């Protein structure tokens, strides 16, 4: 039920990415698109109170429909505000946009710390934690296809009272976040949304904007890189913690990390939250650092660092046989993976904002579309192929992604994207731009 729910979520995100983001953002503006979409996430938390096929699949569809508009609006908002701040401070737009994405992911990825701290403290009250038998450890790691959560490790569902306490906490945080955004977030594109409603484009023009964006060759070349983001998170959400149905659904919100064949298998479900806190803390701090560092090193160097890190970790996971005596190692891997994921999230989002600044809504809708395709594929084969095959697939996708990304950087080097802020500085006498349009 857990894997089916996650698959439905990302299938729904794929569908919503095809048409919803441009329609909602252009009509409602970024702010109110964010508020409405956050409500879809809160609905999914409600669905987990009485989990069943009807409630979970229904709320999974609702979450999926809100997922793409939420992330597209967030990325568009950061790109707009970053460029406005850059013009105000007389700085390069891409540098400030990079910093803004770094700050955002610093805060966003820290939710893995706070969310898992909540879950660990609440689930830590469970007194029925089973011992892990020594013979069960043979099922842990990449060397076996015979893993069963019940035979190797404690993956039983916690008591209902603790589950309801945790879900109530998540719902409360979600509702509070919606109120904060509705009250305090500046409505930067309000005038643009009003102008769009007054001079509405034909419906099919907006509806097909996501697909029209695929005519840009750079977008086509970035599809494998975007899908890899889904693959690597999907691997973490299904293969480093072999948890129960509830574990997968609950932890999906806060770090999408579920190292099933390692942590739960060798240490037990009660360790998952602490391991994920390590992932989230590293991811959060590195997101901020890389957002700042990108203006000095360039994004290509950071992508290279993430590639080497992920490749090295995958090779190590292929060779490692986890054992409870190696406690520190269980935290080293998620920390390094969190560092690499910080690059994938901050720099790929910033790259889309820089390359496609004239078609931000459609570009970020494509980002969410192809990332979700990666997620769906990763979840689809999760229960049907051995872990070592999954790791080899990750290596293959990573190599192809980096090769095509390098081609995008080469094309950008040969024909740099003409940015609005640079054009204004070079030929101001040629442009007459209204305040609203600017």
Short mmCIF file of C-alpha atoms in Angstrom, two decimals:
data_model
loop_
_atom_site.label_atom_id
_atom_site.label_comp_id
_atom_site.label_asym_id
_atom_site.label_seq_id
_atom_site.Cartn_x
_atom_site.Cartn_y
_atom_site.Cartn_z
CA UNK A 1 0.00 0.00 0.00
CA UNK A 2 2.88 2.36 0.79
CA UNK A 3 4.67 1.85 -2.52
CA UNK A 4 1.35 2.11 -4.39
CA UNK A 5 0.55 5.39 -2.63
CA UNK A 6 3.94 6.89 -3.46
CA UNK A 7 3.62 5.73 -7.07
CA UNK A 8 0.20 7.38 -7.37
CA UNK A 9 1.60 10.60 -5.88
CA UNK A 10 4.29 10.89 -8.53
CA UNK A 11 2.03 9.72 -11.35
CA UNK A 12 -0.37 12.51 -10.35
CA UNK A 13 2.53 14.98 -10.23
CA UNK A 14 3.43 13.98 -13.78
CA UNK A 15 -0.13 14.68 -14.93
CA UNK A 16 -0.38 17.97 -13.05
CA UNK A 17 3.02 19.08 -14.41
CA UNK A 18 1.64 18.89 -17.92
CA UNK A 19 -0.89 21.68 -17.52
CA UNK A 20 -1.62 22.93 -13.97
CA UNK A 21 1.45 25.09 -13.03
CA UNK A 22 1.20 27.67 -15.84
CA UNK A 23 -2.59 27.92 -15.46
CA UNK A 24 -2.57 28.40 -11.68
CA UNK A 25 0.51 30.62 -11.46
CA UNK A 26 -0.61 32.96 -14.23
CA UNK A 27 -4.13 33.25 -12.81
CA UNK A 28 -3.51 33.20 -9.04
CA UNK A 29 0.10 34.38 -8.85
CA UNK A 30 2.86 32.49 -7.03
CA UNK A 31 1.73 33.32 -3.50
CA UNK A 32 -1.81 31.95 -3.66
CA UNK A 33 -0.72 28.99 -5.79
CA UNK A 34 1.66 28.07 -2.96
CA UNK A 35 -1.07 28.41 -0.31
CA UNK A 36 -3.58 26.29 -2.25
CA UNK A 37 -1.01 23.62 -3.07
CA UNK A 38 0.16 23.37 0.55
CA UNK A 39 -3.41 22.48 1.42
CA UNK A 40 -3.07 19.41 -0.81
CA UNK A 41 -0.11 18.22 1.28
CA UNK A 42 -2.05 18.70 4.51
CA UNK A 43 -4.90 16.65 3.02
CA UNK A 44 -2.49 13.74 2.58
CA UNK A 45 -1.59 13.87 6.28
CA UNK A 46 -5.30 13.60 7.09
CA UNK A 47 -5.54 10.58 4.79
CA UNK A 48 -2.93 8.76 6.88
CA UNK A 49 -5.03 8.99 10.05
CA UNK A 50 -7.24 6.13 8.80
CA UNK A 51 -5.02 4.53 6.15
CA UNK A 52 -6.78 2.38 3.59
CA UNK A 53 -6.86 2.07 -0.16
CA UNK A 54 -9.70 4.59 -0.51
CA UNK A 55 -8.26 7.29 1.75
CA UNK A 56 -4.63 6.90 0.71
CA UNK A 57 -5.14 6.72 -3.03
CA UNK A 58 -7.59 9.64 -3.00
CA UNK A 59 -5.32 11.89 -0.93
CA UNK A 60 -2.30 10.72 -2.96
CA UNK A 61 -4.00 12.04 -6.10
CA UNK A 62 -4.80 15.32 -4.32
CA UNK A 63 -1.20 15.68 -3.13
CA UNK A 64 0.12 14.91 -6.61
CA UNK A 65 -2.11 17.50 -8.24
CA UNK A 66 -0.81 20.11 -5.79
CA UNK A 67 2.81 19.02 -5.87
CA UNK A 68 3.85 20.38 -9.26
CA UNK A 69 2.13 23.81 -8.89
CA UNK A 70 3.68 24.18 -5.42
CA UNK A 71 7.24 23.59 -6.55
CA UNK A 72 6.85 25.47 -9.82
CA UNK A 73 5.44 28.49 -7.97
CA UNK A 74 8.18 28.31 -5.35
CA UNK A 75 10.94 28.19 -7.98
CA UNK A 76 9.32 30.98 -10.00
CA UNK A 77 8.97 33.12 -6.88
CA UNK A 78 12.62 32.62 -5.92
CA UNK A 79 13.78 33.44 -9.44
CA UNK A 80 11.68 36.63 -9.60
CA UNK A 81 12.72 37.83 -6.14
CA UNK A 82 16.38 36.97 -6.77
CA UNK A 83 16.49 38.94 -10.00
CA UNK A 84 14.71 41.90 -8.40
CA UNK A 85 17.21 41.92 -5.54
CA UNK A 86 20.13 41.62 -7.97
CA UNK A 87 18.91 44.64 -9.94
CA UNK A 88 18.47 46.56 -6.70
CA UNK A 89 21.99 45.69 -5.47
CA UNK A 90 23.60 46.01 -8.93
CA UNK A 91 24.71 42.36 -8.89
CA UNK A 92 24.52 39.51 -11.41
CA UNK A 93 21.07 37.93 -11.45
CA UNK A 94 22.30 34.28 -11.60
CA UNK A 95 24.52 34.76 -8.53
CA UNK A 96 21.69 36.10 -6.38
CA UNK A 97 19.24 33.47 -7.66
CA UNK A 98 21.79 30.80 -6.69
CA UNK A 99 22.04 32.29 -3.19
CA UNK A 100 18.26 32.42 -2.84
CA UNK A 101 17.92 28.76 -3.78
CA UNK A 102 20.68 27.95 -1.31
CA UNK A 103 18.86 29.78 1.49
CA UNK A 104 15.57 28.11 0.59
CA UNK A 105 17.04 24.61 0.61
CA UNK A 106 18.90 25.38 3.85
CA UNK A 107 15.49 25.88 5.46
CA UNK A 108 13.63 23.23 3.48
CA UNK A 109 16.14 20.42 4.04
CA UNK A 110 16.32 21.28 7.74
CA UNK A 111 12.78 19.91 7.89
CA UNK A 112 14.42 16.49 7.78
CA UNK A 113 15.99 17.40 11.13
CA UNK A 114 12.86 18.79 12.79
CA UNK A 115 10.45 16.28 11.26
CA UNK A 116 12.57 13.27 12.14
CA UNK A 117 13.37 14.67 15.57
CA UNK A 118 9.62 14.78 16.17
CA UNK A 119 9.14 11.24 14.88
CA UNK A 120 12.13 9.84 16.76
CA UNK A 121 11.06 11.37 20.05
CA UNK A 122 7.46 10.24 19.61
CA UNK A 123 8.26 6.73 18.36
CA UNK A 124 11.01 6.48 20.98
CA UNK A 125 8.22 6.07 23.52
CA UNK A 126 7.47 2.65 22.03
CA UNK A 127 8.60 0.06 24.58
CA UNK A 128 8.16 -2.93 22.26
CA UNK A 129 11.38 -2.70 20.23
CA UNK A 130 12.47 -6.13 19.08
CA UNK A 131 16.03 -7.44 19.14
CA UNK A 132 17.63 -8.11 15.76
CA UNK A 133 18.78 -11.74 15.41
CA UNK A 134 22.33 -12.31 14.20
CA UNK A 135 21.18 -14.72 11.48
CA UNK A 136 18.93 -12.02 10.06
CA UNK A 137 21.91 -9.81 9.18
CA UNK A 138 22.72 -12.03 6.18
CA UNK A 139 19.77 -10.39 4.40
CA UNK A 140 21.23 -6.88 4.81
CA UNK A 141 23.16 -5.01 2.12
CA UNK A 142 23.43 -5.39 -1.64
CA UNK A 143 24.45 -9.05 -1.69
CA UNK A 144 21.01 -10.60 -1.16
CA UNK A 145 17.66 -10.51 -2.95
CA UNK A 146 15.98 -12.41 -0.14
CA UNK A 147 15.32 -9.51 2.22
CA UNK A 148 12.19 -9.64 4.36
CA UNK A 149 11.58 -6.83 6.84
CA UNK A 150 9.97 -9.10 9.42
CA UNK A 151 12.86 -11.59 9.37
CA UNK A 152 15.63 -9.07 9.61
CA UNK A 153 15.06 -6.17 11.91
CA UNK A 154 12.26 -4.38 13.68
CA UNK A 155 9.89 -2.83 11.13
CA UNK A 156 6.62 -3.27 12.99
CA UNK A 157 4.06 -0.49 13.08
CA UNK A 158 4.21 1.63 16.26
CA UNK A 159 1.11 1.87 18.54
CA UNK A 160 -1.82 3.86 17.13
CA UNK A 161 -1.61 6.49 19.87
CA UNK A 162 1.94 7.37 18.80
CA UNK A 163 0.97 7.36 15.13
CA UNK A 164 -1.92 9.77 15.77
CA UNK A 165 0.32 12.02 17.87
CA UNK A 166 2.84 12.23 15.07
CA UNK A 167 0.25 12.86 12.35
CA UNK A 168 -1.43 15.51 14.49
CA UNK A 169 1.92 17.26 14.86
CA UNK A 170 2.52 17.14 11.10
CA UNK A 171 -0.97 18.47 10.35
CA UNK A 172 -0.52 21.29 12.85
CA UNK A 173 2.80 22.31 11.29
CA UNK A 174 1.25 22.21 7.80
CA UNK A 175 -1.73 24.39 8.71
CA UNK A 176 0.53 26.86 10.52
CA UNK A 177 2.76 27.08 7.44
CA UNK A 178 -0.23 27.87 5.23
CA UNK A 179 -1.24 30.70 7.57
CA UNK A 180 2.29 32.12 7.62
CA UNK A 181 2.52 32.17 3.81
CA UNK A 182 -0.97 33.65 3.39
CA UNK A 183 -0.32 36.46 5.89
CA UNK A 184 3.37 37.32 5.51
CA UNK A 185 4.62 36.39 2.01
CA UNK A 186 4.88 39.36 -0.36
CA UNK A 187 2.68 39.03 -3.44
CA UNK A 188 5.38 39.96 -5.95
CA UNK A 189 3.56 39.02 -9.14
CA UNK A 190 0.09 40.25 -8.18
CA UNK A 191 0.01 42.87 -10.94
CA UNK A 192 1.22 40.38 -13.54
CA UNK A 193 -1.50 37.90 -12.53
CA UNK A 194 -4.14 40.61 -12.66
CA UNK A 195 -2.92 41.72 -16.09
CA UNK A 196 -3.02 38.12 -17.31
CA UNK A 197 -6.61 37.70 -16.11
CA UNK A 198 -7.63 40.94 -17.81
CA UNK A 199 -5.88 40.02 -21.07
CA UNK A 200 -6.30 36.27 -20.91
CA UNK A 201 -4.39 34.15 -23.45
CA UNK A 202 -6.29 31.36 -25.19
CA UNK A 203 -6.69 28.37 -22.84
CA UNK A 204 -4.81 25.97 -25.07
CA UNK A 205 -1.83 28.31 -25.24
CA UNK A 206 -1.41 28.12 -21.48
CA UNK A 207 -2.41 24.46 -21.32
CA UNK A 208 0.29 23.39 -23.77
CA UNK A 209 3.03 25.69 -22.44
CA UNK A 210 4.82 22.82 -20.69
CA UNK A 211 4.97 20.77 -23.89
CA UNK A 212 5.98 23.74 -26.06
CA UNK A 213 8.96 24.26 -23.79
CA UNK A 214 10.31 20.88 -24.95
CA UNK A 215 11.15 22.51 -28.28
CA UNK A 216 14.16 24.04 -26.48
CA UNK A 217 17.08 21.64 -27.06
CA UNK A 218 18.61 22.57 -23.71
CA UNK A 219 15.49 21.29 -21.95
CA UNK A 220 15.74 17.99 -23.82
CA UNK A 221 19.39 17.61 -22.81
CA UNK A 222 18.55 18.32 -19.15
CA UNK A 223 15.85 15.61 -18.94
CA UNK A 224 18.26 12.83 -17.80
CA UNK A 225 19.79 15.09 -15.13
CA UNK A 226 16.32 16.01 -13.86
CA UNK A 227 15.24 12.37 -13.87
CA UNK A 228 18.37 11.42 -11.95
CA UNK A 229 17.21 13.66 -9.12
CA UNK A 230 14.09 11.47 -8.94
CA UNK A 231 16.11 8.26 -9.26
CA UNK A 232 18.53 9.09 -6.45
CA UNK A 233 15.76 10.26 -4.10
CA UNK A 234 13.60 7.29 -5.10
CA UNK A 235 16.49 4.96 -4.27
CA UNK A 236 16.79 6.58 -0.85
CA UNK A 237 13.02 6.43 -0.37
CA UNK A 238 12.97 2.71 -1.06
CA UNK A 239 16.29 1.04 -0.45
CA UNK A 240 18.41 2.23 2.53
CA UNK A 241 15.91 1.51 5.33
CA UNK A 242 13.39 -1.26 4.42
CA UNK A 243 10.67 0.19 6.59
CA UNK A 244 7.02 -0.51 7.04
CA UNK A 245 4.22 1.04 4.99
CA UNK A 246 3.73 3.80 7.55
CA UNK A 247 7.45 4.54 7.71
CA UNK A 248 7.63 5.14 3.98
CA UNK A 249 4.60 7.44 3.94
CA UNK A 250 5.57 9.44 7.01
CA UNK A 251 9.23 9.97 6.16
CA UNK A 252 8.38 10.85 2.55
CA UNK A 253 7.53 14.37 3.71
CA UNK A 254 10.74 15.18 5.48
CA UNK A 255 13.68 13.75 3.62
CA UNK A 256 12.42 11.12 1.19
CA UNK A 257 15.11 8.90 2.72
CA UNK A 258 14.41 5.22 3.38
CA UNK A 259 17.64 3.18 3.30
CA UNK A 260 15.72 -0.07 3.63
CA UNK A 261 18.37 -2.74 3.02
CA UNK A 262 20.72 -1.19 5.56
CA UNK A 263 19.36 0.78 8.52
CA UNK A 264 16.12 -1.00 9.42
CA UNK A 265 17.62 -4.34 8.46
CA UNK A 266 20.69 -4.05 10.71
CA UNK A 267 19.68 -1.48 13.36
CA UNK A 268 15.88 -1.41 13.45
CA UNK A 269 13.17 1.09 12.56
CA UNK A 270 13.82 3.20 15.66
CA UNK A 271 17.19 4.27 14.19
CA UNK A 272 15.77 5.57 10.91
CA UNK A 273 14.83 8.98 12.28
CA UNK A 274 18.30 9.61 13.71
CA UNK A 275 20.01 8.56 10.48
CA UNK A 276 17.73 10.86 8.52
CA UNK A 277 18.48 13.74 10.86
CA UNK A 278 22.12 13.33 9.86
CA UNK A 279 21.10 13.39 6.19
CA UNK A 280 18.90 16.45 6.65
CA UNK A 281 21.42 18.44 8.68
CA UNK A 282 24.20 17.87 6.13
CA UNK A 283 21.87 18.57 3.22
CA UNK A 284 20.61 21.77 4.83
CA UNK A 285 24.04 23.22 5.64
CA UNK A 286 25.52 22.24 2.27
CA UNK A 287 22.56 23.77 0.41
CA UNK A 288 23.34 27.16 1.92
CA UNK A 289 27.09 26.77 1.45
CA UNK A 290 26.82 25.73 -2.19
CA UNK A 291 24.39 28.56 -2.94
CA UNK A 292 27.10 30.97 -1.79
CA UNK A 293 30.01 29.02 -3.26
CA UNK A 294 28.58 28.74 -6.77
CA UNK A 295 29.46 32.36 -7.63
CA UNK A 296 33.14 31.55 -7.04
CA UNK A 297 33.46 27.99 -8.35
CA UNK A 298 30.74 27.92 -10.96
CA UNK A 299 27.98 25.31 -10.99
CA UNK A 300 29.96 22.82 -13.12
CA UNK A 301 32.50 22.24 -10.33
CA UNK A 302 29.70 21.58 -7.83
CA UNK A 303 27.98 19.15 -10.19
CA UNK A 304 31.34 17.39 -10.53
CA UNK A 305 31.63 17.14 -6.73
CA UNK A 306 28.14 15.62 -6.45
CA UNK A 307 28.88 13.15 -9.24
CA UNK A 308 32.08 11.91 -7.60
CA UNK A 309 30.34 11.69 -4.21
CA UNK A 310 27.35 9.69 -5.46
CA UNK A 311 29.51 7.41 -7.59
CA UNK A 312 31.81 6.65 -4.65
CA UNK A 313 28.90 5.98 -2.28
CA UNK A 314 27.20 3.63 -4.74
CA UNK A 315 30.39 1.59 -5.14
CA UNK A 316 30.78 1.47 -1.36
CA UNK A 317 27.17 0.32 -0.89
CA UNK A 318 27.75 -2.48 -3.39
CA UNK A 319 30.66 -3.77 -1.30
CA UNK A 320 29.48 -3.07 2.26
CA UNK A 321 27.86 -5.70 4.51
CA UNK A 322 26.14 -3.70 7.29
CA UNK A 323 26.47 -4.82 10.89
CA UNK A 324 25.27 -3.14 14.12
CA UNK A 325 28.87 -2.91 15.35
CA UNK A 326 29.61 -0.42 12.52
CA UNK A 327 27.26 2.22 13.89
CA UNK A 328 29.23 5.26 12.66
CA UNK A 329 29.20 4.02 9.06
CA UNK A 330 25.38 4.10 8.99
CA UNK A 331 25.60 7.88 9.52
CA UNK A 332 28.52 8.56 7.16
CA UNK A 333 26.68 7.39 4.05
CA UNK A 334 23.56 9.58 4.49
CA UNK A 335 25.76 12.55 5.40
CA UNK A 336 27.71 12.24 2.14
CA UNK A 337 24.52 11.57 0.18
CA UNK A 338 22.99 14.68 1.74
CA UNK A 339 25.97 16.75 0.57
CA UNK A 340 25.51 15.49 -2.99
CA UNK A 341 21.74 15.95 -2.89
CA UNK A 342 22.28 19.57 -1.84
CA UNK A 343 24.03 20.11 -5.18
CA UNK A 344 21.36 18.32 -7.21
CA UNK A 345 18.56 20.35 -5.62
CA UNK A 346 20.07 23.85 -5.42
CA UNK A 347 22.09 23.89 -8.63
CA UNK A 348 19.58 22.14 -10.89
CA UNK A 349 16.79 24.46 -9.79
CA UNK A 350 19.04 27.50 -10.19
CA UNK A 351 20.18 26.23 -13.60
CA UNK A 352 16.57 26.10 -14.79
CA UNK A 353 15.97 29.61 -13.45
CA UNK A 354 19.02 31.00 -15.26
CA UNK A 355 18.62 29.23 -18.61
CA UNK A 356 14.85 29.60 -18.96
CA UNK A 357 14.18 32.92 -17.22
CA UNK A 358 11.70 34.00 -19.92
CA UNK A 359 9.55 30.88 -19.51
CA UNK A 360 9.96 30.15 -15.82
CA UNK A 361 6.55 28.56 -15.20
CA UNK A 362 6.83 26.09 -18.09
CA UNK A 363 10.49 25.35 -17.30
CA UNK A 364 9.89 24.49 -13.65
CA UNK A 365 6.81 22.49 -14.60
CA UNK A 366 9.10 20.42 -16.84
CA UNK A 367 11.56 20.08 -13.97
CA UNK A 368 8.89 18.64 -11.70
CA UNK A 369 7.50 16.49 -14.53
CA UNK A 370 10.77 14.74 -15.34
CA UNK A 371 11.91 14.47 -11.72
CA UNK A 372 8.60 12.73 -10.99
CA UNK A 373 9.13 10.37 -13.93
CA UNK A 374 12.40 9.37 -12.27
CA UNK A 375 10.58 8.80 -8.97
CA UNK A 376 7.85 6.68 -10.59
CA UNK A 377 10.36 4.49 -12.43
CA UNK A 378 12.40 4.01 -9.24
CA UNK A 379 9.29 3.05 -7.25
CA UNK A 380 7.94 0.86 -10.08
CA UNK A 381 10.93 -1.48 -10.12
CA UNK A 382 11.65 -1.18 -6.37
CA UNK A 383 10.05 -4.51 -5.42
CA UNK A 384 11.02 -6.46 -8.55
CA UNK A 385 14.81 -6.23 -8.95
CA UNK A 386 17.73 -6.83 -6.62
CA UNK A 387 19.48 -3.97 -4.85
CA UNK A 388 22.76 -4.39 -6.72
CA UNK A 389 20.90 -3.99 -10.06
CA UNK A 390 19.29 -0.79 -8.74
CA UNK A 391 22.73 0.58 -7.86
CA UNK A 392 24.05 -0.21 -11.35
CA UNK A 393 21.02 1.56 -12.86
CA UNK A 394 21.84 4.63 -10.74
CA UNK A 395 25.41 4.63 -12.05
CA UNK A 396 24.20 4.41 -15.65
CA UNK A 397 21.71 7.26 -15.30
CA UNK A 398 24.32 9.37 -13.48
CA UNK A 399 26.89 8.95 -16.27
CA UNK A 400 24.39 9.79 -19.03
CA UNK A 401 23.09 12.79 -17.05
CA UNK A 402 26.53 14.29 -16.59
CA UNK A 403 27.50 13.77 -20.23
CA UNK A 404 24.41 15.62 -21.50
CA UNK A 405 24.71 18.29 -18.80
CA UNK A 406 28.27 18.95 -20.00
CA UNK A 407 26.87 19.50 -23.50
CA UNK A 408 24.42 22.08 -22.10
CA UNK A 409 27.26 23.94 -20.38
CA UNK A 410 29.27 23.87 -23.62
CA UNK A 411 26.35 25.31 -25.57
CA UNK A 412 25.85 27.97 -22.87
CA UNK A 413 29.56 28.85 -23.04
CA UNK A 414 29.43 29.22 -26.83
CA UNK A 415 26.08 31.08 -26.88
CA UNK A 416 25.41 32.65 -23.46
CA UNK A 417 21.79 33.20 -22.51
CA UNK A 418 20.86 36.87 -22.96
CA UNK A 419 19.44 37.91 -19.62
CA UNK A 420 17.05 40.76 -19.11
CA UNK A 421 19.22 42.47 -16.50
CA UNK A 422 22.30 42.37 -18.76
CA UNK A 423 20.36 43.71 -21.75
CA UNK A 424 19.05 46.61 -19.67
CA UNK A 425 22.56 47.54 -18.59
CA UNK A 426 24.08 47.33 -22.10
CA UNK A 427 21.43 49.01 -24.28
CA UNK A 428 19.06 51.01 -22.10
CA UNK A 429 18.35 53.49 -24.87
CA UNK A 430 16.84 50.74 -27.03
CA UNK A 431 14.32 49.57 -24.48
CA UNK A 432 11.18 51.15 -23.15
CA UNK A 433 9.69 48.83 -20.56
CA UNK A 434 6.66 49.57 -18.45
CA UNK A 435 7.02 49.28 -14.69
CA UNK A 436 4.44 46.51 -14.56
CA UNK A 437 6.15 44.39 -17.24
CA UNK A 438 9.57 44.91 -15.67
#
